[in-house]
Amino acid sequence: MSRAGDVWLLYQRELRSALREKNILLYSLLVPALLYPCILWLIFSADSLVRGTLEQTPSRVAMVGLPPHHARLETELVEAGEFSLTSRPQEESLRGLQQGRFDLVAVFQPGPHGEMGVRLVYDGSRLHSKIARDRMQQVLERYRDLRLEELARQLAAADEQLQLLWVKPVNHASESQVGRFLLSILLPMAMIVVMGMGGLYPAVDSTAGERERSTWETLLTTAASRDDVVLAKYLYVVSVIAFSGLLNLAALYTCVYAVLEPMEGVTISLPWSSLPVLLGGTLLLAMFMAAGMMVPASFARTFQQGQSLSTPFYAVTILPTVLVADPSVQFTTTLACIPVLNAALAFREAIAGHLLWPQLLISLSVLLLCVVVSLWVARRVLAYEDVVLGTYGGSFWTFFRQRLLKRS
Amino acid sequence: MSHPVEVSELAKTYFEQGRGQVPAVRGISFWCQESEIFGLLGANGAGKTSTLRMLSTVLTPSSGTASVMGHDLVKEPAAVRRSLGFFSASTALYPRLTPRETLDFFARINGYPADRVKARVEELIERIGLQSYANTRVDQLSSGMKQKVSIARTVAHDPPVLIFDEPTVGLDVLNALEFHDVLREFRTQGKSIILSTHIMSEVEKLCDRIAIVHQGKILACDTLAGLRESSGEHYLEDIFVRCVKAGHP
């Protein structure tokens, strides 16, 4: 059989075994497809539920000293339908606010010439109280504008004179740009975290797990070469990681689309130009992560040891990606030199519709270099019989210090 | 005339932290012909497993040469592995595959002609009596059944040379006896079989020639009758003890 045929056969064997392992199915398929989309859906649903409930709940307002000639204000507040009004003395009202019986205390302070000031006393630690403040402020501003308008008309001012200054906010970003911005914040970090999570179990299972089950030597006594055995395992882990990432991307996109698309002012769509960056970046990241997790795990004799040896790599590479969620972090040429973070930033910018070529080229080179170095280390490691057979006593770091650094 | 297995002055030295160079095999030589069961008899740590691991190319010899079906261990390791079936306690089965998938995989990966793999797999399943469990995952089989699948896995590609390292350890008497019958059947088929064990009765019953291995060296190598004659002892146990104490027969 040809080398490619051997590798394909070994790869199929790895994949078949993997698809029958519940932990691999959980971390590499179910979590990418369901975890983040479910979390996102729950957050949006809970937010909508809270908002809906709050909108239907009237704000309990204690009115203190409303002057009789402003009685129309009370009528307007009642007509707004968002308030439950009570007139109480100031001290009792403030005590009520403290005890949570009122959401807001409106203290009216009439002036000598018919003018009036209003002090809105609220509890900044309660959401209901802040909502009551906003609602009351809106009604009061509208009431003031109408009074001013009436006064101006009494003084025979023209309509144009009443509009000396008008403000009209205009959103320069299109609806799809808003949608892309939201996607660029939500997608990259979740995708990379899930890729690492999806790859960890297969990487450890195919190395330390194989040794723990005593199937490693069975494989070494087949006619396939050692290089082909390792290559097939590597390709298997790479494909699982890449698949987890892309599955998560598709699931998250679908979820975000379903939740945000119905909202006004947002159109959810991925630019076509982002696809090569997403696909290429996913593949390179998968290659780097697979090598980075498999090499330390190959020193372990048990699955548990393998997990503890590979997890630090996962944690160290994933942690910087939290920066991606901060829109003020720019994709600079310096950040393009940090592996994994550069991929996350490249994903973010590509989703937002920006292709920053210098940064993309630096990221590509850095990730390729990382892959080459990881594979070189893996090859050096596999040149040692005791490591291959699991009789080496130390960890990867001991090996790195004692053999790689000494010899290279 | 060359034999299917020829071993000449094979040696293996390990490096151990704190102990330095530790010789495990110190220049072993033997051969095994067709339709022969060649026994390597020795105590634990005698060097049997290291020798067999070198023969299966899992370990690289420190010195010496060996060939399997004319293929040199170091120069043509893939051809060597294609020519032999290796069975030991450390060669387990894939727990998530079924016996049918296991046999199919090992037949193909070891170069059995693709168009005949299916027939070969069915033949082996029938031979070991696993028809009703052929599609059950290996981790759900009993130890006896696993043992049968392991043996079938070893011969899936119909190799001319078979290596069995302590094959009956952990088996009950009935399964061990069944395994002895299987070995005899393989011998009848013309296979060259190397059997490593520390169970004297097994060697007495099965092996055509016996090598007594101690501290990485072969102390004696002959038929049972030849060993009896040269040592003056009747029982293999006594022959073994005499060899080990004297350092030679």
Coordinates of N, CA, C and O in Angstrom, one line a residue, chain A residues 4-117:
Chain A
A4 N 0.4 7.3 1.2 CA -0.9 8.1 1.3 C -2.0 7.1 1.8 O -2.8 7.5 2.6
G5 N -2.0 5.9 1.2 CA -3.0 4.9 1.5 C -2.9 4.5 3.0 O -3.9 4.4 3.7
D6 N -1.7 4.3 3.5 CA -1.5 4.0 4.9 C -2.0 5.1 5.8 O -2.7 4.8 6.8
V7 N -1.6 6.3 5.5 CA -2.0 7.5 6.3 C -3.5 7.6 6.3 O -4.1 7.8 7.4
W8 N -4.2 7.4 5.2 CA -5.6 7.5 5.1 C -6.3 6.4 5.9 O -7.3 6.7 6.6
L9 N -5.7 5.2 5.9 CA -6.3 4.1 6.6 C -6.2 4.3 8.1 O -7.1 4.1 8.9
L10 N -5.0 4.8 8.5 CA -4.7 5.1 10.0 C -5.6 6.3 10.4 O -6.2 6.3 11.5
Y11 N -5.8 7.3 9.5 CA -6.6 8.4 9.9 C -8.1 8.0 10.1 O -8.7 8.4 11.0
Q12 N -8.5 7.1 9.2 CA -9.9 6.6 9.3 C -10.1 5.9 10.6 O -11.1 6.0 11.3
R13 N -9.1 5.1 11.0 CA -9.2 4.4 12.2 C -9.3 5.3 13.4 O -10.1 5.1 14.3
E14 N -8.5 6.3 13.4 CA -8.5 7.3 14.5 C -9.9 8.0 14.6 O -10.4 8.1 15.7
L15 N -10.4 8.4 13.5 CA -11.7 9.1 13.4 C -12.8 8.2 13.9 O -13.7 8.6 14.6
R16 N -12.8 6.9 13.4 CA -13.8 6.0 13.8 C -13.9 5.8 15.3 O -14.9 5.8 15.9
S17 N -12.7 5.6 15.9 CA -12.6 5.4 17.3 C -13.1 6.7 18.0 O -13.8 6.6 19.0
A18 N -12.7 7.8 17.5 CA -13.0 9.1 18.1 C -14.5 9.3 18.2 O -15.1 9.7 19.2
L19 N -15.2 9.0 17.1 CA -16.6 9.2 17.0 C -17.4 8.3 17.9 O -18.6 8.4 18.0
R20 N -16.7 7.3 18.5 CA -17.4 6.4 19.4 C -17.1 6.7 20.9 O -17.4 6.0 21.8
E21 N -16.3 7.8 21.1 CA -15.9 8.2 22.4 C -16.8 9.4 22.8 O -16.8 10.4 22.2
K22 N -17.6 9.2 23.9 CA -18.6 10.3 24.3 C -17.9 11.6 24.6 O -18.5 12.7 24.3
N23 N -16.7 11.6 25.2 CA -16.1 12.8 25.6 C -15.7 13.6 24.4 O -15.7 14.9 24.3
I24 N -15.2 12.9 23.4 CA -14.8 13.6 22.1 C -16.0 14.2 21.4 O -16.0 15.3 21.0
L25 N -17.1 13.4 21.4 CA -18.4 13.9 20.8 C -18.8 15.1 21.6 O -19.3 16.1 21.0
L26 N -18.7 15.1 22.9 CA -19.2 16.2 23.7 C -18.3 17.5 23.5 O -18.9 18.5 23.1
Y27 N -17.0 17.3 23.6 CA -16.1 18.5 23.5 C -15.9 19.0 22.1 O -15.6 20.2 21.8
S28 N -15.9 18.1 21.1 CA -15.5 18.5 19.8 C -16.7 18.7 18.9 O -16.6 19.4 17.8
L29 N -17.9 18.2 19.3 CA -19.1 18.4 18.4 C -20.2 19.2 19.1 O -20.7 20.2 18.7
L30 N -20.6 18.6 20.3 CA -21.8 19.2 21.0 C -21.5 20.6 21.5 O -22.3 21.5 21.4
V31 N -20.3 20.7 22.2 CA -20.0 22.0 22.8 C -19.9 23.1 21.7 O -20.5 24.2 21.8
P32 N -19.1 22.8 20.6 CA -19.0 23.9 19.6 C -20.4 24.2 19.0 O -20.6 25.3 18.6
A33 N -21.2 23.2 18.8 CA -22.5 23.4 18.2 C -23.5 24.1 19.1 O -24.4 24.8 18.6
L34 N -23.4 23.8 20.4 CA -24.5 24.2 21.3 C -24.1 25.2 22.4 O -24.9 26.1 22.7
L35 N -22.9 25.0 23.0 CA -22.6 25.8 24.2 C -22.7 27.3 24.0 O -23.6 27.9 24.6
Y36 N -21.9 27.9 23.1 CA -22.0 29.4 23.0 C -23.3 29.9 22.4 O -23.8 30.9 22.9
P37 N -23.8 29.2 21.4 CA -25.1 29.6 20.9 C -26.2 29.6 22.0 O -27.0 30.5 22.1
C38 N -26.1 28.6 22.8 CA -27.1 28.5 23.9 C -26.9 29.6 24.9 O -27.9 30.2 25.3
I39 N -25.6 29.9 25.3 CA -25.4 30.9 26.2 C -25.9 32.3 25.6 O -26.5 33.0 26.3
L40 N -25.5 32.5 24.4 CA -25.9 33.7 23.7 C -27.4 33.9 23.7 O -28.0 34.9 24.0
W41 N -28.1 32.8 23.3 CA -29.6 32.8 23.2 C -30.2 33.1 24.6 O -31.1 33.9 24.7
L42 N -29.6 32.4 25.6 CA -30.1 32.6 27.0 C -29.9 34.1 27.5 O -30.8 34.7 28.0
I43 N -28.7 34.6 27.1 CA -28.5 36.0 27.5 C -29.5 37.0 26.9 O -30.1 37.8 27.5
F44 N -29.7 36.8 25.6 CA -30.6 37.7 24.9 C -32.0 37.5 25.3 O -32.8 38.4 25.5
S45 N -32.4 36.2 25.6 CA -33.8 35.9 26.0 C -34.0 36.5 27.4 O -35.0 37.1 27.7
A46 N -33.0 36.3 28.3 CA -33.2 36.9 29.7 C -33.2 38.4 29.6 O -34.1 39.0 30.3
D47 N -32.4 39.0 28.8 CA -32.4 40.5 28.7 C -33.8 41.0 28.2 O -34.3 41.9 28.7
S48 N -34.3 40.3 27.1 CA -35.6 40.7 26.6 C -36.7 40.5 27.6 O -37.6 41.4 27.8
L49 N -36.6 39.4 28.4 CA -37.6 39.1 29.4 C -37.6 40.2 30.5 O -38.6 40.8 30.9
V50 N -36.4 40.6 30.9 CA -36.2 41.6 32.0 C -36.8 42.9 31.5 O -37.5 43.6 32.1
R51 N -36.4 43.3 30.2 CA -36.8 44.6 29.7 C -38.3 44.6 29.5 O -39.0 45.6 29.9
G52 N -38.9 43.5 29.0 CA -40.3 43.4 28.9 C -41.1 43.6 30.2 O -42.0 44.3 30.3
T53 N -40.6 42.9 31.2 CA -41.2 42.9 32.5 C -41.1 44.4 33.1 O -42.1 44.9 33.6
L54 N -39.9 45.0 32.9 CA -39.7 46.3 33.5 C -40.6 47.3 32.7 O -41.2 48.2 33.4
E55 N -40.8 47.1 31.4 CA -41.6 48.1 30.7 C -43.1 48.0 31.1 O -43.8 49.0 31.1
Q56 N -43.5 46.9 31.5 CA -44.9 46.7 32.0 C -45.1 47.1 33.4 O -46.3 47.2 33.9
T57 N -44.0 47.3 34.2 CA -44.2 47.6 35.6 C -44.2 49.1 35.8 O -43.2 49.8 35.4
P58 N -45.3 49.7 36.4 CA -45.3 51.1 36.6 C -44.3 51.6 37.7 O -44.0 50.8 38.6
S59 N -43.7 52.7 37.5 CA -42.7 53.2 38.5 C -43.5 53.9 39.6 O -44.4 54.7 39.4
R60 N -43.1 53.5 40.8 CA -43.8 54.1 42.0 C -43.2 55.4 42.4 O -42.0 55.4 42.8
V61 N -43.9 56.5 42.2 CA -43.3 57.8 42.4 C -44.0 58.5 43.6 O -45.3 58.6 43.6
A62 N -43.3 59.1 44.5 CA -43.9 59.9 45.6 C -43.7 61.4 45.2 O -42.5 61.8 44.9
M63 N -44.8 62.1 45.1 CA -44.7 63.5 44.7 C -44.7 64.4 46.0 O -45.6 64.2 46.8
V64 N -43.8 65.3 46.1 CA -43.7 66.1 47.2 C -43.8 67.6 46.8 O -43.0 68.1 46.1
G65 N -44.9 68.2 47.2 CA -45.1 69.7 47.0 C -45.3 70.1 45.6 O -44.7 71.1 45.2
L66 N -46.1 69.4 44.8 CA -46.4 69.9 43.4 C -47.3 71.1 43.5 O -48.4 71.1 44.0
P67 N -46.8 72.3 42.9 CA -47.6 73.5 43.0 C -48.9 73.4 42.3 O -49.0 72.7 41.2
P68 N -50.1 73.9 42.8 CA -51.4 73.8 42.1 C -51.4 74.2 40.7 O -52.0 73.7 39.8
H69 N -50.6 75.3 40.4 CA -50.6 75.8 39.0 C -49.9 74.9 38.0 O -49.8 75.2 36.8
H70 N -49.3 73.8 38.5 CA -48.6 72.8 37.6 C -49.4 71.5 37.7 O -48.8 70.5 37.5
A71 N -50.7 71.6 38.0 CA -51.5 70.4 38.1 C -51.5 69.6 36.8 O -51.7 68.4 36.8
R72 N -51.3 70.3 35.7 CA -51.3 69.6 34.4 C -50.2 68.6 34.3 O -50.3 67.6 33.5
L73 N -49.1 68.8 35.0 CA -48.0 67.9 35.0 C -48.5 66.5 35.5 O -48.2 65.5 34.9
E74 N -49.3 66.6 36.6 CA -49.8 65.3 37.2 C -50.7 64.6 36.1 O -50.6 63.4 36.0
T75 N -51.5 65.4 35.4 CA -52.4 64.8 34.4 C -51.5 64.1 33.3 O -51.8 63.0 32.9
E76 N -50.5 64.8 32.9 CA -49.6 64.2 31.9 C -48.9 62.9 32.4 O -48.7 62.0 31.6
L77 N -48.5 63.0 33.6 CA -47.9 61.8 34.2 C -48.8 60.6 34.2 O -48.5 59.5 33.9
V78 N -50.1 60.9 34.6 CA -51.1 59.8 34.6 C -51.3 59.3 33.2 O -51.4 58.1 33.0
E79 N -51.4 60.2 32.2 CA -51.7 59.8 30.9 C -50.6 59.0 30.3 O -50.8 58.2 29.4
A80 N -49.3 59.3 30.7 CA -48.2 58.5 30.2 C -48.3 57.0 30.6 O -47.8 56.1 29.8
G81 N -49.1 56.7 31.6 CA -49.4 55.3 31.9 C -48.2 54.5 32.5 O -48.3 53.3 32.5
E82 N -47.2 55.2 32.9 CA -46.0 54.4 33.3 C -45.7 54.6 34.8 O -44.7 54.2 35.4
F83 N -46.6 55.4 35.5 CA -46.4 55.8 36.9 C -47.5 55.4 37.8 O -48.7 55.4 37.4
S84 N -47.2 55.1 39.0 CA -48.1 55.0 40.1 C -47.8 56.1 41.1 O -46.8 56.1 41.7
L85 N -48.7 57.2 41.1 CA -48.3 58.4 41.8 C -48.9 58.4 43.2 O -50.1 58.0 43.4
T86 N -48.2 59.0 44.1 CA -48.6 59.2 45.5 C -48.1 60.5 46.0 O -47.0 60.8 45.7
S87 N -49.0 61.2 46.7 CA -48.5 62.5 47.3 C -48.2 62.2 48.8 O -49.1 61.7 49.5
R88 N -47.0 62.5 49.2 CA -46.6 62.2 50.6 C -45.7 63.4 51.1 O -45.0 64.0 50.3
P89 N -45.5 63.6 52.4 CA -44.6 64.5 52.9 C -43.1 64.0 52.5 O -42.9 62.8 52.4
Q90 N -42.2 65.0 52.5 CA -40.9 64.7 52.0 C -40.2 63.6 52.8 O -39.6 62.6 52.3
E91 N -40.2 63.7 54.2 CA -39.5 62.7 55.0 C -40.0 61.3 54.9 O -39.3 60.4 54.7
E92 N -41.3 61.2 54.8 CA -42.0 59.9 54.7 C -41.6 59.3 53.3 O -41.3 58.1 53.2
S93 N -41.6 60.2 52.3 CA -41.2 59.7 50.9 C -39.8 59.2 50.8 O -39.6 58.1 50.3
L94 N -38.9 60.0 51.5 CA -37.5 59.5 51.4 C -37.3 58.2 52.2 O -36.5 57.4 51.7
R95 N -38.0 58.1 53.3 CA -37.9 56.8 54.0 C -38.5 55.7 53.2 O -37.9 54.6 53.1
G96 N -39.6 56.0 52.4 CA -40.2 55.0 51.6 C -39.2 54.5 50.5 O -39.1 53.4 50.1
L97 N -38.4 55.5 49.9 CA -37.4 55.2 48.9 C -36.4 54.3 49.4 O -36.0 53.3 48.8
Q98 N -36.0 54.6 50.7 CA -34.9 53.8 51.3 C -35.4 52.4 51.6 O -34.6 51.4 51.4
Q99 N -36.7 52.3 51.9 CA -37.2 50.9 52.3 C -37.7 50.2 51.0 O -38.2 49.1 51.1
G100 N -37.6 50.9 49.9 CA -38.0 50.2 48.6 C -39.5 50.3 48.3 O -39.9 49.6 47.4
R101 N -40.2 51.1 49.0 CA -41.7 51.2 48.7 C -41.9 52.2 47.6 O -42.9 52.1 46.9
F102 N -41.0 53.1 47.3 CA -41.0 54.0 46.2 C -39.8 53.8 45.3 O -38.7 53.4 45.8
D103 N -39.9 54.0 44.0 CA -38.8 54.0 43.1 C -38.2 55.4 43.0 O -37.0 55.5 42.6
L104 N -39.0 56.4 43.2 CA -38.5 57.7 42.9 C -39.2 58.7 43.8 O -40.4 58.5 44.1
V105 N -38.5 59.8 44.3 CA -39.2 60.8 45.0 C -39.0 62.1 44.2 O -37.8 62.5 43.9
A106 N -40.1 62.7 43.8 CA -40.0 64.0 43.0 C -40.3 65.1 44.0 O -41.4 65.3 44.4
V107 N -39.3 65.9 44.3 CA -39.5 67.1 45.2 C -39.6 68.4 44.4 O -38.6 68.8 43.7
F108 N -40.8 69.0 44.4 CA -41.0 70.2 43.6 C -40.7 71.4 44.4 O -41.0 71.5 45.6
Q109 N -39.9 72.3 43.8 CA -39.5 73.5 44.6 C -40.0 74.8 43.7 O -39.2 75.2 42.8
P110 N -41.2 75.3 44.1 CA -41.7 76.5 43.3 C -40.9 77.7 43.6 O -40.4 78.0 44.7
G111 N -40.6 78.5 42.5 CA -39.9 79.8 42.6 C -40.9 81.0 42.8 O -42.1 80.8 42.7
P112 N -40.4 82.2 43.0 CA -41.3 83.3 43.3 C -42.1 83.8 42.0 O -43.1 84.4 42.2
H113 N -41.6 83.5 40.8 CA -42.2 84.0 39.6 C -43.0 82.9 38.8 O -43.1 83.0 37.6
G114 N -43.5 81.9 39.5 CA -44.2 80.9 38.8 C -43.3 79.8 38.2 O -43.8 78.8 37.7
E115 N -42.0 80.0 38.3 CA -41.1 78.9 37.8 C -41.0 77.8 38.8 O -41.5 78.0 40.0
M116 N -40.4 76.6 38.4 CA -40.4 75.5 39.3 C -39.2 74.6 39.1 O -38.8 74.4 37.9
G117 N -38.6 74.2 40.2 CA -37.5 73.3 40.1 C -37.9 71.9 40.6 O -38.8 71.8 41.4

